[in-house]
Amino acid sequence: MSHPADQRPSREPMDLIEVPPGKIARHPWEVARAACILGLIGDRDFWTVADIGAGDLYFAGELLKQHPGRLIAVDKGYQRVAEPDGILLLTSLSDVADNSLDLAFLMDVLEHEQDDRGSLQEALRKLKLGGRLVITVPAHPWLFSAQDVSLGHRRRYLRSQLHDLLRGLETERVQSFYFFTSLFLLRCVQVVLAKSRLRAFGKGVSGWTLAGSHPVTRCLVAMLRADFALGRRLASGGIHLPGLSICLIIRKRSV
């Protein structure tokens, strides 16, 4: 998807702060995460959708392909309101009308916010009754490391901590599970080595140079998608494997 130069954030927000402007190669984690999250909503009829903390619009672009309705991308990194490629860019969630969204995404956003519950409440105000909010956050506080600090993370979560944010809110939990167990194991090794000063973290998302069509990229994306599907299936049966991230889907309900 094209993204006019004057609309690109001067500093890529959220976890995509790692991605330099103009980078084309997408990390398998990013590609797999987008495909897996979009697979959760399937072909349901959502007309007005918002990607909150949309960054460089990669996920928003993939979302628009699947749901060609009204798509709003919100990020404080945008320099002005615009509408390139059919996506309305807004610099503040306050510009979105209350009770107007069928579906919203908070993809790796809450861990950046000082008031994560307040940010969650604001997003919920924008949903229609019955509307859904899809949330992803990095998991396991003990994995918090220098890499989290460099990405602007304030915290990582356990499922129970994420659920606690919902207390007293008019919501219904639809799904909640850890995902990307294989990457969790890799991150465990990285954190242990880094804390032992035996090895620094790698370049993360920005260090991936292979195109999406490359066999290695395609293989890793397929593996991560299978990893996600297994974690979700086991979670539906009450078995929660540890994962690098958490996915929470909630529905707004009336008082």
PDB file of N, CA and C in Angstrom, residues 93-127:
ATOM      1  N   LEU A  93      -7.939   9.802  18.768  1.00  0.00           N
ATOM      2  CA  LEU A  93      -9.153   9.000  18.875  1.00  0.00           C
ATOM      3  C   LEU A  93     -10.350   9.860  19.262  1.00  0.00           C
ATOM      4  N   SER A  94     -10.108  11.005  19.855  1.00  0.00           N
ATOM      5  CA  SER A  94     -11.206  11.904  20.230  1.00  0.00           C
ATOM      6  C   SER A  94     -11.962  12.405  19.002  1.00  0.00           C
ATOM      7  N   ASP A  95     -11.350  12.295  17.814  1.00  0.00           N
ATOM      8  CA  ASP A  95     -12.011  12.724  16.585  1.00  0.00           C
ATOM      9  C   ASP A  95     -12.976  11.678  16.043  1.00  0.00           C
ATOM     10  N   VAL A  96     -12.998  10.505  16.654  1.00  0.00           N
ATOM     11  CA  VAL A  96     -13.937   9.449  16.265  1.00  0.00           C
ATOM     12  C   VAL A  96     -15.189   9.583  17.124  1.00  0.00           C
ATOM     13  N   ALA A  97     -16.351   9.555  16.515  1.00  0.00           N
ATOM     14  CA  ALA A  97     -17.609   9.721  17.248  1.00  0.00           C
ATOM     15  C   ALA A  97     -17.848   8.552  18.197  1.00  0.00           C
ATOM     16  N   ASP A  98     -18.392   8.852  19.362  1.00  0.00           N
ATOM     17  CA  ASP A  98     -18.775   7.790  20.296  1.00  0.00           C
ATOM     18  C   ASP A  98     -19.850   6.908  19.664  1.00  0.00           C
ATOM     19  N   ASN A  99     -19.844   5.632  20.036  1.00  0.00           N
ATOM     20  CA  ASN A  99     -20.863   4.668  19.581  1.00  0.00           C
ATOM     21  C   ASN A  99     -20.965   4.589  18.064  1.00  0.00           C
ATOM     22  N   SER A 100     -19.813   4.661  17.381  1.00  0.00           N
ATOM     23  CA  SER A 100     -19.845   4.687  15.921  1.00  0.00           C
ATOM     24  C   SER A 100     -19.143   3.504  15.256  1.00  0.00           C
ATOM     25  N   LEU A 101     -18.382   2.707  15.998  1.00  0.00           N
ATOM     26  CA  LEU A 101     -17.564   1.661  15.402  1.00  0.00           C
ATOM     27  C   LEU A 101     -18.177   0.272  15.593  1.00  0.00           C
ATOM     28  N   ASP A 102     -18.127  -0.520  14.546  1.00  0.00           N
ATOM     29  CA  ASP A 102     -18.532  -1.920  14.645  1.00  0.00           C
ATOM     30  C   ASP A 102     -17.398  -2.780  15.189  1.00  0.00           C
ATOM     31  N   LEU A 103     -16.172  -2.371  14.884  1.00  0.00           N
ATOM     32  CA  LEU A 103     -15.002  -3.169  15.235  1.00  0.00           C
ATOM     33  C   LEU A 103     -13.810  -2.231  15.389  1.00  0.00           C
ATOM     34  N   ALA A 104     -12.969  -2.500  16.385  1.00  0.00           N
ATOM     35  CA  ALA A 104     -11.758  -1.703  16.576  1.00  0.00           C
ATOM     36  C   ALA A 104     -10.614  -2.613  16.986  1.00  0.00           C
ATOM     37  N   PHE A 105      -9.407  -2.178  16.673  1.00  0.00           N
ATOM     38  CA  PHE A 105      -8.202  -2.924  17.014  1.00  0.00           C
ATOM     39  C   PHE A 105      -7.275  -2.053  17.853  1.00  0.00           C
ATOM     40  N   LEU A 106      -6.738  -2.653  18.906  1.00  0.00           N
ATOM     41  CA  LEU A 106      -5.651  -2.066  19.695  1.00  0.00           C
ATOM     42  C   LEU A 106      -4.496  -3.062  19.628  1.00  0.00           C
ATOM     43  N   MET A 107      -3.725  -2.977  18.567  1.00  0.00           N
ATOM     44  CA  MET A 107      -2.671  -3.950  18.314  1.00  0.00           C
ATOM     45  C   MET A 107      -1.358  -3.452  18.895  1.00  0.00           C
ATOM     46  N   ASP A 108      -0.958  -4.052  20.023  1.00  0.00           N
ATOM     47  CA  ASP A 108       0.284  -3.669  20.699  1.00  0.00           C
ATOM     48  C   ASP A 108       0.316  -2.164  20.974  1.00  0.00           C
ATOM     49  N   VAL A 109      -0.711  -1.713  21.639  1.00  0.00           N
ATOM     50  CA  VAL A 109      -0.874  -0.299  21.978  1.00  0.00           C
ATOM     51  C   VAL A 109      -0.861  -0.079  23.493  1.00  0.00           C
ATOM     52  N   LEU A 110      -1.618  -0.875  24.235  1.00  0.00           N
ATOM     53  CA  LEU A 110      -1.823  -0.613  25.661  1.00  0.00           C
ATOM     54  C   LEU A 110      -0.528  -0.614  26.455  1.00  0.00           C
ATOM     55  N   GLU A 111       0.441  -1.416  26.032  1.00  0.00           N
ATOM     56  CA  GLU A 111       1.704  -1.478  26.784  1.00  0.00           C
ATOM     57  C   GLU A 111       2.494  -0.182  26.710  1.00  0.00           C
ATOM     58  N   HIS A 112       2.134   0.707  25.766  1.00  0.00           N
ATOM     59  CA  HIS A 112       2.808   1.999  25.626  1.00  0.00           C
ATOM     60  C   HIS A 112       2.169   3.088  26.472  1.00  0.00           C
ATOM     61  N   GLU A 113       0.936   2.847  26.919  1.00  0.00           N
ATOM     62  CA  GLU A 113       0.159   3.902  27.550  1.00  0.00           C
ATOM     63  C   GLU A 113       0.400   3.964  29.048  1.00  0.00           C
ATOM     64  N   GLN A 114       0.547   5.175  29.561  1.00  0.00           N
ATOM     65  CA  GLN A 114       0.679   5.340  31.006  1.00  0.00           C
ATOM     66  C   GLN A 114      -0.601   4.907  31.708  1.00  0.00           C
ATOM     67  N   ASP A 115      -1.737   5.287  31.144  1.00  0.00           N
ATOM     68  CA  ASP A 115      -3.044   4.911  31.692  1.00  0.00           C
ATOM     69  C   ASP A 115      -3.679   3.913  30.730  1.00  0.00           C
ATOM     70  N   ASP A 116      -3.324   2.653  30.864  1.00  0.00           N
ATOM     71  CA  ASP A 116      -3.827   1.661  29.919  1.00  0.00           C
ATOM     72  C   ASP A 116      -5.330   1.437  30.069  1.00  0.00           C
ATOM     73  N   ARG A 117      -5.833   1.473  31.300  1.00  0.00           N
ATOM     74  CA  ARG A 117      -7.285   1.306  31.488  1.00  0.00           C
ATOM     75  C   ARG A 117      -8.044   2.485  30.880  1.00  0.00           C
ATOM     76  N   GLY A 118      -7.516   3.694  31.054  1.00  0.00           N
ATOM     77  CA  GLY A 118      -8.163   4.856  30.460  1.00  0.00           C
ATOM     78  C   GLY A 118      -8.196   4.765  28.946  1.00  0.00           C
ATOM     79  N   SER A 119      -7.121   4.281  28.345  1.00  0.00           N
ATOM     80  CA  SER A 119      -7.069   4.123  26.885  1.00  0.00           C
ATOM     81  C   SER A 119      -8.072   3.076  26.429  1.00  0.00           C
ATOM     82  N   LEU A 120      -8.200   2.001  27.206  1.00  0.00           N
ATOM     83  CA  LEU A 120      -9.172   0.964  26.888  1.00  0.00           C
ATOM     84  C   LEU A 120     -10.594   1.515  26.973  1.00  0.00           C
ATOM     85  N   GLN A 121     -10.878   2.285  28.007  1.00  0.00           N
ATOM     86  CA  GLN A 121     -12.215   2.871  28.165  1.00  0.00           C
ATOM     87  C   GLN A 121     -12.549   3.809  27.017  1.00  0.00           C
ATOM     88  N   GLU A 122     -11.567   4.588  26.580  1.00  0.00           N
ATOM     89  CA  GLU A 122     -11.805   5.503  25.473  1.00  0.00           C
ATOM     90  C   GLU A 122     -12.144   4.743  24.203  1.00  0.00           C
ATOM     91  N   ALA A 123     -11.417   3.656  23.950  1.00  0.00           N
ATOM     92  CA  ALA A 123     -11.703   2.843  22.766  1.00  0.00           C
ATOM     93  C   ALA A 123     -13.099   2.238  22.851  1.00  0.00           C
ATOM     94  N   LEU A 124     -13.488   1.788  24.033  1.00  0.00           N
ATOM     95  CA  LEU A 124     -14.815   1.192  24.205  1.00  0.00           C
ATOM     96  C   LEU A 124     -15.921   2.205  23.958  1.00  0.00           C
ATOM     97  N   ARG A 125     -15.691   3.471  24.339  1.00  0.00           N
ATOM     98  CA  ARG A 125     -16.709   4.505  24.097  1.00  0.00           C
ATOM     99  C   ARG A 125     -17.000   4.676  22.614  1.00  0.00           C
ATOM    100  N   LYS A 126     -16.054   4.373  21.782  1.00  0.00           N
ATOM    101  CA  LYS A 126     -16.230   4.558  20.335  1.00  0.00           C
ATOM    102  C   LYS A 126     -17.005   3.416  19.690  1.00  0.00           C
ATOM    103  N   LEU A 127     -17.136   2.291  20.411  1.00  0.00           N
ATOM    104  CA  LEU A 127     -17.836   1.134  19.866  1.00  0.00           C
ATOM    105  C   LEU A 127     -19.351   1.264  19.999  1.00  0.00           C
TER     106      LEU A 127
END
